[in-house]
XYZ file of C-alpha atoms in Angstrom:
339
model
C -9.749 156.367 19.331
C -11.926 157.253 22.330
C -10.082 160.534 22.916
C -10.366 161.292 19.197
C -14.137 160.643 19.430
C -13.907 157.865 16.884
C -16.457 155.935 18.864
C -17.358 153.265 16.308
C -13.747 152.281 15.652
C -13.005 152.482 19.356
C -15.964 150.268 20.208
C -14.860 147.625 17.686
C -11.345 147.630 19.113
C -12.709 147.457 22.676
C -14.965 144.510 21.758
C -12.000 142.665 20.314
C -9.921 143.395 23.407
C -12.772 142.258 25.640
C -12.966 138.883 23.908
C -9.224 138.370 24.178
C -9.140 139.268 27.883
C -12.157 137.090 28.659
C -10.432 134.175 26.979
C -7.191 134.789 28.858
C -8.858 135.456 32.230
C -7.022 138.762 32.719
C -9.588 140.502 34.942
C -7.422 143.493 35.822
C -7.156 144.680 32.233
C -10.706 143.537 31.559
C -11.931 146.127 34.096
C -9.987 148.774 32.186
C -11.695 147.696 28.938
C -15.119 147.907 30.649
C -14.343 151.469 31.732
C -13.316 152.435 28.185
C -16.404 150.806 26.663
C -18.635 152.652 29.148
C -17.139 155.997 28.013
C -17.526 155.063 24.332
C -21.141 153.953 24.770
C -21.915 157.177 26.616
C -20.409 159.096 23.710
C -22.612 157.131 21.326
C -25.673 157.988 23.446
C -26.485 154.358 24.242
C -27.647 154.860 27.842
C -28.663 151.242 28.606
C -25.355 149.889 27.344
C -23.547 152.692 29.191
C -25.318 151.634 32.404
C -24.470 147.972 31.742
C -20.724 148.490 31.300
C -20.518 150.999 34.127
C -22.046 148.285 36.344
C -19.624 145.657 34.976
C -16.677 147.964 35.642
C -17.805 148.564 39.226
C -18.620 144.895 39.972
C -15.274 143.681 38.655
C -13.430 146.367 40.653
C -15.211 145.237 43.819
C -14.263 141.652 43.020
C -10.629 142.644 42.577
C -10.771 144.958 45.635
C -9.018 147.694 43.666
C -9.940 151.015 45.275
C -8.860 153.091 42.295
C -10.990 151.086 39.879
C -13.866 151.045 42.403
C -13.752 154.864 42.573
C -13.834 155.027 38.780
C -16.678 152.486 38.623
C -18.766 154.404 41.174
C -18.292 157.643 39.241
C -19.297 156.077 35.903
C -22.225 154.229 37.467
C -23.414 157.451 39.137
C -23.216 159.268 35.800
C -25.282 156.519 34.180
C -27.964 156.873 36.885
C -27.891 160.668 36.523
C -28.508 160.449 32.794
C -31.186 157.802 33.451
C -32.937 160.175 35.887
C -32.185 158.207 39.054
C -31.184 161.329 40.969
C -30.967 159.942 44.503
C -28.922 156.917 43.449
C -26.714 159.106 41.308
C -25.877 161.500 44.176
C -25.163 158.603 46.523
C -22.738 157.058 44.029
C -21.032 160.406 43.326
C -20.450 161.056 47.021
C -19.098 157.516 47.605
C -16.772 157.859 44.621
C -15.619 161.315 45.762
C -14.895 160.064 49.276
C -12.879 157.099 48.025
C -11.015 159.202 45.421
C -10.071 161.740 48.094
C -8.937 158.906 50.337
C -6.568 157.480 47.715
C -5.776 160.942 46.286
C -7.024 160.231 42.767
C -7.388 163.768 41.251
C -9.025 162.755 37.974
C -11.958 161.036 39.675
C -12.187 163.814 42.304
C -12.619 166.516 39.647
C -15.020 164.343 37.641
C -17.194 163.989 40.753
C -17.085 167.766 41.318
C -18.410 168.204 37.786
C -21.032 165.470 38.290
C -22.281 167.002 41.570
C -22.344 170.428 39.914
C -24.586 168.987 37.180
C -26.720 167.177 39.782
C -27.366 170.408 41.755
C -28.030 172.337 38.553
C -30.733 169.803 37.704
C -32.081 170.329 41.215
C -31.915 174.112 40.631
C -29.702 174.493 43.694
C -27.466 177.054 42.068
C -25.528 177.931 45.221
C -24.231 174.416 45.736
C -23.837 173.979 42.001
C -21.614 177.080 41.983
C -19.640 175.687 44.926
C -18.837 172.486 43.034
C -18.131 174.527 39.895
C -15.547 176.532 41.820
C -14.051 173.324 43.216
C -13.979 171.850 39.737
C -12.351 174.946 38.203
C -9.847 175.245 41.044
C -8.961 171.591 40.735
C -8.694 171.825 36.997
C -6.458 174.897 37.337
C -4.297 173.132 39.892
C -3.999 170.143 37.592
C -3.238 172.470 34.728
C -0.671 174.336 36.799
C 0.834 171.089 38.000
C 0.906 169.871 34.431
C 2.459 173.117 33.301
C 4.986 172.956 36.110
C 5.798 169.415 35.110
C 6.135 170.475 31.490
C 8.329 173.411 32.493
C 10.420 171.087 34.630
C 10.651 168.646 31.746
C 11.571 171.467 29.385
C 14.152 172.737 31.858
C 15.516 169.235 32.239
C 15.696 168.813 28.476
C 17.338 172.225 28.174
C 19.911 171.387 30.826
C 20.476 167.990 29.250
C 20.884 169.497 25.796
C 23.130 172.182 27.271
C 25.279 169.561 28.963
C 25.353 167.473 25.802
C 26.335 170.558 23.803
C 29.048 171.305 26.358
C 30.226 167.709 26.168
C 30.266 167.906 22.372
C 32.169 171.191 22.558
C 34.684 169.696 24.968
C 35.025 166.653 22.746
C 35.573 168.921 19.741
C 38.186 170.897 21.680
C 39.844 167.675 22.792
C 39.808 166.413 19.215
C 41.298 169.697 18.000
C 43.952 169.511 20.696
C 44.773 165.952 19.715
C 44.921 166.919 16.057
C 47.149 169.867 16.964
C 49.426 167.635 19.030
C 49.520 164.992 16.300
C 50.263 167.733 13.781
C 53.130 169.009 15.920
C 54.446 165.482 16.394
C 54.124 164.824 12.667
C 55.907 168.083 11.879
C 58.621 167.256 14.408
C 59.077 163.797 12.900
C 59.267 165.292 9.401
C 61.739 167.897 10.636
C 63.893 165.212 12.266
C 63.777 163.083 9.112
C 64.638 166.091 6.949
C 67.471 167.076 9.303
C 68.732 163.487 9.324
C 68.579 163.355 5.528
C 70.377 166.703 5.181
C 72.987 165.639 7.739
C 73.594 162.369 5.890
C 73.902 164.271 2.613
C 76.325 166.685 4.248
C 78.316 163.863 5.830
C 78.404 161.942 2.526
C 79.579 165.075 0.710
C 82.254 165.712 3.306
C 83.331 162.074 3.161
C 83.525 162.296 -0.625
C 85.584 165.478 -0.310
C 87.823 163.792 2.265
C 88.209 160.708 0.070
C 89.021 162.934 -2.905
C 91.566 164.837 -0.811
C 93.094 161.553 0.372
C 93.243 160.305 -3.213
C 94.846 163.580 -4.300
C 97.364 163.334 -1.480
C 98.042 159.707 -2.346
C 98.401 160.642 -6.011
C 100.713 163.488 -5.117
C 102.691 161.153 -2.886
C 102.801 158.503 -5.602
C 103.857 161.093 -8.150
C 106.544 162.285 -5.787
C 107.768 158.709 -5.277
C 107.682 158.057 -9.009
C 109.509 161.293 -9.716
C 112.048 160.492 -7.028
C 112.517 156.966 -8.374
C 112.740 158.266 -11.926
C 115.272 160.883 -10.898
C 117.282 158.319 -8.980
C 117.069 155.901 -11.909
C 118.286 158.571 -14.317
C 121.041 159.570 -11.929
C 122.210 155.975 -11.551
C 121.962 155.391 -15.298
C 123.922 158.597 -15.943
C 126.540 157.618 -13.372
C 126.826 154.171 -14.947
C 127.026 155.556 -18.454
C 129.143 158.601 -17.826
C 131.211 157.299 -14.938
C 131.795 153.570 -14.622
C 131.224 152.824 -18.298
C 133.735 155.489 -19.372
C 136.275 154.299 -16.823
C 135.859 150.719 -18.037
C 136.329 151.895 -21.631
C 139.463 153.818 -20.625
C 140.689 150.758 -18.732
C 140.044 148.559 -21.788
C 141.937 150.975 -24.004
C 144.823 150.933 -21.512
C 144.891 147.106 -21.556
C 144.815 147.104 -25.373
C 147.780 149.482 -25.443
C 149.607 147.350 -22.878
C 148.877 144.169 -24.874
C 150.261 145.748 -28.049
C 153.453 146.714 -26.234
C 153.822 143.223 -24.719
C 153.458 141.582 -28.131
C 156.630 143.306 -29.177
C 158.499 142.356 -26.028
C 156.845 139.142 -24.787
C 154.297 137.726 -27.213
C 153.367 134.839 -24.938
C 152.503 137.178 -22.090
C 150.437 139.334 -24.401
C 148.286 136.371 -25.365
C 147.459 135.866 -21.665
C 145.727 139.223 -21.608
C 143.057 138.176 -24.179
C 140.815 136.573 -21.523
C 141.103 139.585 -19.269
C 140.261 141.919 -22.167
C 137.219 139.751 -23.042
C 135.927 139.987 -19.493
C 136.530 143.706 -19.474
C 134.662 144.083 -22.785
C 131.724 142.088 -21.413
C 131.667 144.291 -18.319
C 131.536 147.386 -20.490
C 128.650 145.989 -22.517
C 126.822 144.911 -19.348
C 127.153 148.369 -17.807
C 125.911 149.995 -21.037
C 122.994 147.523 -21.159
C 122.033 148.310 -17.565
C 122.228 152.040 -18.218
C 120.152 151.733 -21.396
C 117.613 149.551 -19.607
C 117.187 152.044 -16.788
C 116.903 154.985 -19.171
C 116.348 153.744 -22.728
C 117.545 156.522 -25.048
C 115.134 155.383 -27.740
C 112.181 155.850 -25.338
C 113.227 159.403 -24.546
C 114.180 160.349 -28.090
C 111.651 158.510 -30.276
C 108.772 157.414 -28.008
C 107.075 154.188 -26.903
C 106.520 152.373 -30.215
C 110.106 152.584 -31.498
C 111.328 151.527 -28.050
C 109.063 148.456 -28.130
C 110.241 147.608 -31.642
C 113.849 147.833 -30.515
C 113.130 145.683 -27.452
C 111.410 142.978 -29.503
C 114.155 143.112 -32.104
C 116.790 142.547 -29.447
C 114.869 139.807 -27.623
C 112.679 137.952 -30.120
C 114.803 138.089 -33.280
C 117.833 136.283 -31.814
C 115.455 133.602 -30.557
C 113.946 133.130 -34.022
C 110.496 134.437 -33.063
C 108.267 136.298 -35.482
C 106.484 139.351 -34.107
C 104.298 142.198 -35.258
C 103.387 145.443 -33.532
C 99.964 146.973 -34.140
C 99.733 150.625 -33.267
C 96.542 151.731 -31.502
C 96.766 155.503 -31.829
C 99.380 155.653 -29.138
C 100.795 159.115 -28.568
C 104.225 159.783 -29.908
C 105.478 160.714 -26.441
C 104.240 159.719 -22.996
C 104.357 161.382 -19.647
C 107.327 160.058 -17.765
C 105.112 159.201 -14.814
């Protein structure tokens, strides 16, 4: 508020701060408040009050033995005496403040005293010395300005370097992130490729296994068909041999025994009767051979099909046993594959 020249608001705030610091006994900060109030009162043009608080600031600084605050207090008190017209006292205070400020290297107070002494010599119409202090004041102000500018430039350079480094760090982080994303993408693509290759390989292996199984089944079927055909051929051959060979020989043998029996009846009837048992056995053998041959290769099955063959089988088996039967056709083909 003081720097903004809002003196009334600043004075109210300083009064409030003064009361708080007096109550707390904080003399160090109280001296700072006295210095601020002195500046505000000077800005308001209240010379007596300005003198009062400049004195309070100086007295408290002496009590605290703080050289910096003492130098400030001497400068403000000297300014108050200058504005009050106490020229000798004002110069004495300015010179004491300048000496102490130079001792502790306090530039602000040094330059303020240069300006105060310039004003003092102007009032004394000593323009040569006034000009000397003006030059000192301007040089000091320029040096402060240059130092401030150098500090600002250094700060700006520092900020620039910091921002540059941060930008470089961000760029490196972005590159690292891109590299990681690229690597993850490659890994993901590789995983997908491996999974796809594994899936395709499994499909291929399953297809080949199915083809192999089908080939094995075909080979087994062909082998089974060959066995069945061989068995069927052998069965037909045996049945044919039984029917055309042994059965015919047995029939011829039976006919020979019948002829022999007829001849014996004329010569020796008793001996002829003895051949009846042998002829019965021979007749049974003929029927058994025919039955075996028909069972192995039923002529009805080959000539008429499955249904008539089943009817004949049931008629020969069930009817003598007194069993009733019925065959229901279910659209069976008239002829079946032998296999």
